[in-house]
Every structure is written in C-alpha cells, then in structure tokens.
Coordinates of C-alpha atoms in Angstrom, one line a residue:
M1 CA -21.4 -25.2 16.0
S2 CA -20.9 -24.4 12.3
T3 CA -22.7 -26.8 9.9
E4 CA -20.7 -25.3 6.9
P5 CA -18.6 -28.0 5.0
T6 CA -14.7 -28.1 5.7
I7 CA -12.1 -27.4 3.0
G8 CA -11.7 -31.3 3.1
E9 CA -15.3 -31.9 2.7
N10 CA -15.5 -29.7 -0.3
L11 CA -12.7 -31.2 -1.7
A12 CA -14.1 -34.6 -1.6
R13 CA -17.3 -33.7 -3.1
L14 CA -15.7 -31.9 -6.0
R15 CA -13.1 -34.8 -6.6
R16 CA -16.1 -37.3 -6.7
Q17 CA -18.1 -35.0 -8.9
A18 CA -15.1 -34.7 -11.3
G19 CA -15.0 -38.7 -11.2
L20 CA -11.3 -38.6 -9.9
T21 CA -9.6 -40.8 -7.2
Q22 CA -7.4 -39.4 -4.7
Q23 CA -4.4 -40.7 -6.4
E24 CA -5.5 -39.3 -9.7
L25 CA -6.3 -35.8 -8.2
A26 CA -2.7 -35.9 -6.8
G27 CA -1.4 -36.6 -10.2
R28 CA -3.4 -34.1 -11.9
S29 CA -2.8 -31.2 -9.3
G30 CA 0.9 -31.8 -8.3
V31 CA -0.4 -31.9 -4.6
G32 CA 1.0 -34.8 -2.6
L33 CA -1.4 -37.8 -1.9
P34 CA -0.8 -37.6 2.0
T35 CA -2.1 -33.9 1.8
I36 CA -5.1 -34.8 0.1
R37 CA -6.0 -37.8 2.2
G38 CA -5.3 -35.4 5.2
L39 CA -7.6 -32.8 4.2
E40 CA -10.4 -35.1 3.2
R41 CA -10.3 -37.0 6.5
N42 CA -10.2 -33.5 8.3
A43 CA -6.9 -34.4 9.9
R44 CA -5.8 -31.3 8.3
T45 CA -8.2 -28.1 8.4
T46 CA -6.1 -25.8 6.5
A47 CA -3.9 -25.6 3.6
L48 CA -1.7 -22.9 1.9
M49 CA -3.3 -20.9 -0.7
G50 CA -0.8 -22.3 -3.1
T51 CA -2.0 -26.0 -2.4
L52 CA -5.7 -24.7 -2.8
A53 CA -4.9 -23.2 -6.2
K54 CA -3.4 -26.3 -7.6
L55 CA -6.1 -28.2 -6.3
A56 CA -8.7 -25.8 -7.7
R57 CA -7.2 -25.8 -11.2
A58 CA -7.2 -29.6 -11.3
L59 CA -11.0 -29.6 -10.4
D60 CA -11.7 -26.5 -12.7
V61 CA -13.1 -24.3 -9.9
K62 CA -12.0 -21.2 -8.1
P63 CA -10.0 -21.5 -4.7
S64 CA -12.9 -19.8 -3.1
V65 CA -15.2 -22.8 -4.0
L66 CA -12.9 -25.2 -1.9
L67 CA -13.0 -22.6 1.0
G68 CA -16.6 -22.4 0.9
Q69 CA -18.5 -19.4 -0.9
R70 CA -20.6 -18.8 2.2
Q71 CA -17.8 -17.3 4.1
T72 CA -19.0 -13.7 3.8
L73 CA -17.8 -11.2 6.3
H74 CA -20.3 -8.2 7.0
R75 CA -19.8 -5.7 9.8
D76 CA -23.6 -5.7 10.5
D77 CA -24.3 -9.3 10.4
A78 CA -23.3 -12.0 12.8
P79 CA -19.7 -12.4 12.5
H80 CA -18.6 -15.6 10.7
E81 CA -17.7 -18.2 13.4
D82 CA -15.2 -20.3 11.2
G83 CA -13.4 -17.2 10.0
I84 CA -13.1 -15.7 13.4
R85 CA -11.9 -19.1 14.9
A86 CA -9.4 -19.8 12.0
L87 CA -7.7 -16.3 12.5
R88 CA -7.7 -16.6 16.2
R89 CA -5.9 -19.9 16.0
A90 CA -3.5 -18.3 13.6
V91 CA -2.6 -15.3 15.7
H92 CA -2.8 -17.2 18.9
P93 CA -1.4 -20.7 18.0
L94 CA -1.6 -23.0 21.2
A95 CA 1.7 -24.6 20.1
T96 CA 3.6 -21.5 21.3
L97 CA 2.3 -21.5 24.8
P98 CA 4.7 -22.8 27.4
G99 CA 4.0 -26.1 29.0
L100 CA 1.9 -27.4 26.1
Q101 CA 3.1 -30.3 24.2
L102 CA 1.1 -29.2 20.9
A103 CA 2.3 -29.4 17.4
E104 CA 1.0 -26.8 14.5
Q105 CA -0.4 -28.7 11.6
E106 CA 2.3 -30.1 9.2
A107 CA 2.4 -27.6 6.2
G108 CA 5.3 -29.3 4.4
T109 CA 8.6 -28.0 3.5
L110 CA 8.6 -24.7 2.2
T111 CA 11.5 -22.5 0.8
V112 CA 11.9 -18.8 1.6
A113 CA 10.7 -18.3 -1.8
D114 CA 7.6 -20.3 -1.3
L115 CA 6.7 -18.2 1.8
R116 CA 7.2 -14.9 0.0
G117 CA 5.0 -16.1 -2.9
E118 CA 2.3 -17.1 -0.4
V119 CA 2.2 -13.8 1.4
E120 CA 2.4 -11.9 -1.9
G121 CA -0.6 -13.8 -3.1
A122 CA -2.2 -13.1 0.3
W123 CA -2.0 -9.3 -0.3
R124 CA -3.1 -9.6 -3.8
R125 CA -6.3 -11.3 -2.8
Y126 CA -6.7 -8.5 -0.3
W127 CA -6.2 -5.7 -2.7
D128 CA -8.6 -7.4 -5.2
G129 CA -11.3 -7.8 -2.5
A130 CA -11.1 -11.5 -2.2
L131 CA -11.1 -11.4 1.5
S132 CA -12.5 -14.8 2.4
E133 CA -9.9 -16.4 0.1
M134 CA -7.1 -14.3 1.8
I135 CA -8.3 -15.1 5.5
G136 CA -8.7 -19.0 4.4
G137 CA -5.0 -19.3 3.4
L138 CA -3.5 -17.4 6.4
P139 CA -3.5 -20.0 9.2
A140 CA -1.4 -22.6 7.2
F141 CA 0.9 -19.9 6.0
L142 CA 1.5 -18.5 9.4
A143 CA 2.1 -21.9 10.9
A144 CA 4.7 -22.7 8.1
A145 CA 6.3 -19.3 8.4
R146 CA 6.6 -19.6 12.2
T147 CA 8.1 -23.1 12.0
A148 CA 10.7 -21.7 9.3
A149 CA 11.6 -18.8 11.5
E150 CA 12.6 -21.2 14.2
E151 CA 14.6 -23.4 11.9
L152 CA 16.5 -21.2 9.7
R153 CA 19.4 -18.8 10.4
G154 CA 21.0 -15.8 9.2
D155 CA 19.6 -13.8 6.2
E156 CA 17.0 -16.6 5.4
R157 CA 15.6 -16.1 8.9
R158 CA 15.5 -12.5 8.5
S159 CA 13.7 -13.2 5.0
V160 CA 11.1 -15.4 6.6
R161 CA 10.4 -12.9 9.5
A162 CA 9.9 -10.3 6.9
A163 CA 7.2 -12.7 5.2
L164 CA 5.7 -13.3 8.6
A165 CA 5.3 -9.7 9.5
R166 CA 3.4 -9.0 6.2
G167 CA 1.4 -12.3 7.0
Y168 CA 0.3 -11.0 10.5
Q169 CA -0.5 -7.5 9.1
A170 CA -3.0 -9.5 6.5
A171 CA -4.5 -11.3 9.7
A172 CA -5.1 -7.8 11.1
W173 CA -6.8 -6.6 8.1
G174 CA -8.9 -9.8 8.1
A175 CA -9.8 -9.5 11.7
V176 CA -10.8 -5.8 11.3
H177 CA -13.3 -6.8 8.7
L178 CA -14.5 -9.5 10.9
G179 CA -15.2 -6.9 13.5
Q180 CA -12.4 -8.2 15.8
D181 CA -10.6 -5.4 16.5
D182 CA -8.7 -6.7 19.6
L183 CA -7.6 -9.7 17.6
A184 CA -6.4 -7.3 14.9
R185 CA -4.4 -5.4 17.4
T186 CA -2.7 -8.4 18.6
A187 CA -1.8 -9.4 15.1
V188 CA -0.3 -6.2 14.5
E189 CA 1.9 -6.3 17.6
R190 CA 3.1 -9.7 16.4
S191 CA 3.9 -8.1 13.0
L192 CA 5.8 -5.6 14.5
L193 CA 7.9 -8.0 16.7
A194 CA 8.6 -10.1 13.3
A195 CA 9.4 -6.8 11.4
Q196 CA 12.1 -6.0 14.1
G197 CA 13.5 -9.3 13.9
A198 CA 13.9 -8.8 10.0
E199 CA 16.1 -5.7 10.8
D200 CA 13.7 -4.0 8.0
P201 CA 13.3 -0.1 8.8
V202 CA 10.5 -0.1 6.1
L203 CA 8.8 -2.9 7.3
I204 CA 8.8 -1.8 10.7
A205 CA 7.3 1.6 9.7
G206 CA 4.8 -0.6 7.7
A207 CA 3.7 -2.3 10.9
L208 CA 3.4 0.9 12.8
N209 CA 1.1 2.3 10.0
A210 CA -0.9 -1.0 10.2
L211 CA -1.2 -0.2 14.0
A212 CA -2.4 3.4 13.0
W213 CA -5.0 1.9 10.8
V214 CA -6.4 -0.5 13.6
L215 CA -6.5 2.4 15.9
M216 CA -8.3 4.6 13.4
R217 CA -11.0 1.8 13.1
Q218 CA -11.3 2.1 17.0
Q219 CA -11.7 5.9 16.7
E220 CA -8.4 6.4 18.6
N221 CA -7.6 9.2 16.2
E222 CA -5.1 11.2 18.7
L223 CA -3.0 7.9 18.9
V224 CA -3.2 7.5 15.2
A225 CA -1.8 10.9 14.7
V226 CA 0.9 10.2 17.4
V227 CA 1.9 6.7 15.9
A228 CA 2.1 7.7 12.4
T229 CA 3.9 11.0 12.6
T230 CA 6.4 9.2 15.0
A231 CA 6.9 6.4 12.7
A232 CA 7.3 8.9 9.9
A233 CA 9.9 10.8 11.7
E234 CA 11.8 7.8 12.7
L235 CA 11.9 6.7 9.2
N236 CA 13.0 10.0 7.7
P237 CA 14.2 9.0 4.3
R238 CA 16.3 10.7 1.8
F239 CA 14.2 11.6 -1.1
T240 CA 16.2 9.8 -3.7
R241 CA 15.2 6.8 -6.2
E242 CA 17.6 4.7 -4.0
H243 CA 15.2 5.0 -1.0
Y244 CA 12.0 4.6 -3.1
Q245 CA 10.4 2.2 -0.8
A246 CA 11.2 4.3 2.2
V247 CA 9.7 7.3 0.6
R248 CA 6.6 5.3 -0.2
M249 CA 6.1 4.1 3.3
Y250 CA 6.7 7.8 4.6
G251 CA 4.2 9.1 2.2
R252 CA 1.5 6.5 3.5
L253 CA 2.3 7.5 7.2
K254 CA 1.7 11.2 6.2
L255 CA -1.7 10.2 4.6
S256 CA -2.7 8.1 7.8
A257 CA -1.7 11.1 10.0
M258 CA -3.7 13.5 7.7
T259 CA -6.9 11.2 8.0
A260 CA -6.5 11.5 11.9
A261 CA -6.2 15.1 11.8
A262 CA -9.1 15.5 9.6
R263 CA -11.2 13.5 11.9
L264 CA -10.1 15.6 14.7
E265 CA -11.3 18.6 12.7
D266 CA -7.7 20.1 12.6
Y267 CA -8.0 20.9 8.9
T268 CA -4.9 23.2 8.7
A269 CA -2.7 20.2 9.8
A270 CA -4.6 17.8 7.5
R271 CA -3.9 20.0 4.5
E272 CA -0.1 20.3 5.5
L273 CA 0.1 16.6 6.0
L274 CA -1.6 15.9 2.6
A275 CA 1.0 18.4 0.9
S276 CA 3.7 16.6 2.6
A277 CA 2.3 13.2 1.1
R278 CA 2.2 14.9 -2.2
R279 CA 5.9 15.9 -2.3
C280 CA 6.6 12.2 -2.0
T281 CA 5.1 11.8 -5.4
A282 CA 8.2 13.4 -6.9
I283 CA 9.9 10.1 -6.4
V284 CA 6.8 7.6 -6.1
D285 CA 5.5 9.1 -9.5
T286 CA 3.5 5.9 -10.5
D287 CA 0.4 4.4 -8.7
A288 CA 1.5 0.6 -9.1
T289 CA 0.8 -1.4 -5.9
D290 CA 4.1 -3.1 -5.1
L291 CA 3.4 -6.5 -3.7
L292 CA 7.1 -6.9 -3.0
N293 CA 9.5 -5.3 -0.6
G294 CA 7.0 -4.8 2.2
A295 CA 5.0 -2.2 0.6
H296 CA 1.8 -4.2 -0.4
H297 CA 0.1 -2.9 2.8
A298 CA 0.4 0.7 2.0
A299 CA -0.7 1.7 -1.4
F300 CA 0.7 5.0 -2.4
G301 CA 1.1 7.0 -5.5
P302 CA -0.1 10.3 -7.2
S303 CA -3.5 9.3 -7.9
L304 CA -4.0 8.0 -4.4
V305 CA -2.9 11.3 -2.7
T306 CA -5.8 12.9 -4.9
M307 CA -8.2 10.4 -3.8
V308 CA -7.3 11.1 -0.3
G309 CA -7.8 14.7 -1.1
V310 CA -11.4 13.8 -2.0
E311 CA -11.7 12.0 1.5
L312 CA -10.7 15.1 3.1
A313 CA -13.2 17.4 1.2
M314 CA -15.8 15.0 2.1
V315 CA -14.8 15.2 5.9
E316 CA -14.9 19.0 5.6
E317 CA -18.5 18.6 4.0
D318 CA -17.6 20.1 0.8
P319 CA -19.0 17.7 -1.8
G320 CA -18.6 20.1 -4.7
E321 CA -14.7 20.3 -4.1
A322 CA -14.7 16.4 -3.8
L323 CA -16.2 15.9 -7.1
R324 CA -14.0 18.6 -8.7
L325 CA -10.9 16.8 -7.3
A326 CA -12.3 13.3 -8.1
R327 CA -12.3 14.3 -11.9
Q328 CA -8.7 14.8 -11.7
V329 CA -8.1 11.0 -10.7
P330 CA -7.0 9.3 -13.9
P331 CA -8.9 6.1 -15.1
T332 CA -5.9 3.9 -14.3
R333 CA -5.8 0.2 -13.7
R334 CA -2.6 0.5 -11.7
I335 CA -4.9 1.2 -8.5
P336 CA -6.1 -1.9 -7.1
P337 CA -10.0 -2.3 -6.7
V338 CA -10.1 -2.0 -3.1
A339 CA -8.2 1.3 -3.0
R340 CA -10.5 2.7 -5.9
G341 CA -13.5 1.3 -4.4
R342 CA -12.8 3.2 -1.3
H343 CA -12.4 6.4 -3.2
L344 CA -15.6 5.8 -5.3
L345 CA -17.5 5.4 -2.1
D346 CA -16.6 9.0 -1.2
V347 CA -17.5 10.1 -4.8
A348 CA -21.0 8.3 -4.4
Q349 CA -21.6 10.0 -1.1
A350 CA -20.5 13.4 -2.7
H351 CA -23.3 13.0 -5.4
T352 CA -25.7 11.8 -2.9
W353 CA -25.3 14.9 -0.7
Q354 CA -25.9 17.1 -3.9
G355 CA -29.0 15.1 -4.8
H356 CA -27.4 13.2 -7.6
Y357 CA -29.0 10.0 -6.9
A358 CA -28.8 8.3 -10.3
E359 CA -25.0 9.1 -10.6
A360 CA -24.5 7.9 -6.9
V361 CA -26.1 4.5 -8.1
R362 CA -24.0 4.2 -10.9
T363 CA -20.9 4.8 -8.8
L364 CA -21.8 2.2 -6.4
T365 CA -22.6 -0.2 -9.1
R366 CA -19.0 0.3 -10.3
V367 CA -17.7 -0.6 -6.8
H368 CA -19.9 -3.6 -6.7
A369 CA -18.5 -4.8 -10.2
M370 CA -14.9 -4.4 -9.0
A371 CA -15.0 -5.6 -5.5
P372 CA -18.5 -7.2 -4.3
E373 CA -17.3 -9.1 -1.3
W374 CA -15.1 -6.1 0.0
M375 CA -18.1 -3.9 -0.5
R376 CA -20.4 -5.6 1.8
Y377 CA -18.1 -5.0 4.5
Q378 CA -18.1 -1.1 4.1
V379 CA -20.2 1.0 6.6
L380 CA -20.0 3.9 4.3
A381 CA -21.5 1.9 1.2
R382 CA -24.4 0.7 3.3
E383 CA -24.8 4.3 4.6
V384 CA -24.9 5.9 1.1
V385 CA -27.4 3.4 0.0
R386 CA -29.5 4.0 3.1
Q387 CA -29.3 7.7 2.2
I388 CA -30.6 7.0 -1.3
Q389 CA -33.4 4.8 -0.2
E390 CA -34.6 7.3 2.4
S391 CA -34.3 10.5 0.2
K392 CA -37.6 12.3 -0.2
G393 CA -39.2 12.4 -3.7
R394 CA -36.6 9.8 -4.9
R395 CA -37.6 7.9 -8.0
R396 CA -37.0 4.1 -8.5
L397 CA -33.6 3.9 -9.8
P398 CA -32.1 1.3 -11.9
N399 CA -29.6 -1.1 -9.9
L400 CA -30.6 0.3 -6.5
V401 CA -32.7 -2.7 -5.7
P402 CA -29.7 -5.3 -6.3
L403 CA -27.4 -2.8 -4.4
A404 CA -29.9 -2.7 -1.3
R405 CA -30.1 -6.5 -1.5
H406 CA -26.3 -7.0 -1.8
M407 CA -25.7 -4.8 1.3
N408 CA -28.3 -6.7 3.4
L409 CA -30.5 -3.8 3.3
L410 CA -34.4 -4.1 2.9
A411 CA -35.2 -3.8 -0.7
V412 CA -37.0 -0.6 -1.8

C-alpha cells in the first residue's frame, strides 16, 4: 500500500500552514466548501485540474504540490502504484460494468466549455512535460465527461464526446510513460469509439495516429505502417486552407508511417513518406501546436518535419547528416518542450557518436532545463548519458554528474 499523502491530505496540510479555515479557503479560491471538505476527508480522491489550479493559487503553490511531487514516472524504475491505479480506474471505471450499482465520484456540473478547457489544459501540460499533473487530473475529467456524454444530446453530446476522445488519448500517453502499454491500447480504443460518436473525421484519424504511436512503442512496426497509411488514405484531405486541420493530421500520419518504415529499414519508403509530409507544410506553414480542434496530440509543422528528418538520419546511422539537418531547425518557441526535447535527444546522440561529448552534454542540459520530468522517462536520454559515461578516455564534463543523477544512473 502506498504511503504517499493523498490530494486531500496535501490540501489539509497546506491549508493549515497558510492559517486558513476550510471556509476561508473556499472564499479565497472560489472552490465550493463541500468539494474542499470531501477532498480533505478523502471522500473524494480526485479533482479536476481547474479545481486544483484554483486551490493552488489560493495557497500560493503549484498544482503539482497538491498532487504530490513524488509522483515521478520512470520507465526503468518500479512504476508508480498510485499513478497506475488512478489511470486504470479512469480508463476502466467499475461504474460502467453491468450489474454493479456504483456511481462515479461527483465532479460537479460542468459545461461543454468547461470540459473543453479541462482537456486542452491536460494536453498543454503534456506538451510542457508536466506529466504527473496531466495524469493527476484525468480521472475526474473522464468521469465528468462520461456523465455529460450520457446526459446531453445533439451537438452538445458530440462536443463532449470529442473532448472525451482527447481525454482518453491523454490517458494513453500517460499509460505508456508508466510502462502500461496494454492500458494505453485500451485507452486508445475508447478514444476511437468516442471520436466516432463525435462524428469528427480528423479526430478519428487522430485516434488512429495515437494507436499507431502505442503500437510503435510495442515494436509492432508493420502494424504501425498499416494503421497510419490506411488512416491517411481514409482522411485524404483537399490541400486547401479550408481543410487545414485535416492536412495537419494527414501530415502527422505520414510521419508516423515514415518512422515505422525507417525502423523496418525500408529507407526508400521512409524518404518518400517524409517528402509527402513535407508537402503538407505548403498549407500548415507554421509550427504552432494547436490545442484546439483535436490537433493537440499531433504536433506538426515545417520545423517538426525537419526534426523527423534528423531522426531518420540517425536511424540510418548518419550522424553527420543529422547534425547538418539539425542546424536548419529554427530556434522557435512555437514548438513545445516535449517535441523539441525529443529532437534534441537525437542531436545529443549524434554528437556522442561523433565523439563530441561536451556538446552532447550541453544539448542534454538544454533538454533537462526544458522538460526535466519528461526527460526521465526517455530511454534514449538514459542511453546517451550511459554512452558518455562509458566512453574511453572521456574527461569529467561539467553537468554530466547532475544529468546522470537525474536519470537515476550511477554518478560518475
């Protein structure tokens, strides 16, 4: 059994430290007194991220402090029991099973706009690398969205199902980082069902792209190629500004198929798919990550296409070409930390292969500064640090020791 404090225990401790009564905290935060009481009694064990954000602002802390800073997720560490349990309950709610008279935790009355805001916030936290915060808010969101999808009708129901589809995709991403690939696959399947209920072709394609990503993590590259290329052919958008979001998703699917082809060592097909994705940038000509319209789970744009070209060069074991292409990526802040961090890991590995250990450490230090929590989940990050540690004749490099400690590797 976990000994970590619950959200309610953290809340009660922080409230007392601030010298506030429950009533005073309710007034200061705008969160209802019953909600605060329920959390502190552990009658409610989850809360929407919007609620946690209000409480955190009132207590002058970050939402992650309420969730518990020790919720670190690391592929090579023992998986975090509470995080896995919360996600499993979110994706497999007992209340939905036939024959059981159980109710999901009351999340309050939420509008369609509230639900959209919650799921957009979840994906913003993902792209910022705040995975513990994203995962912590999903159970309450999914419960509220499922309830709303049952109660509403017409366009409102379709809108809620769209938000629910995006929430399940966020759950899938979280499950993968927790090392729970089967749970991730289930979450994607539920996302696809919700997207079909939303009657949104772009969102359906996004769910299939998420499935491709989960399959890729399971080394099912042949299936990835089939899923991604089939979804792209089904979407088949017109290359016009009016179909911007469809073109954006089409390009992302092409990149997923490209990665699968590269891992299958079909480099000719990979380069053709990369060129196909690049043609999409005639329409999607900026790198902004759109958190609206179902595109938040599929970052795409001109710079990202170049970044994936760097990845392809590394798969082909051509670090010189990878570094040449990397110099073409502009230093834009439009690309979120997680997407840029993944690219910089390829750059760090390329420097390592060429013996540029100091440059590799500087690159890894940039990743650590942008997305420290996310970095700890990345097998590639650990591998590059190990390579630097084990390199013959290496000198002690500034910042290598803190990087090794951060990645739970033996200090050098």
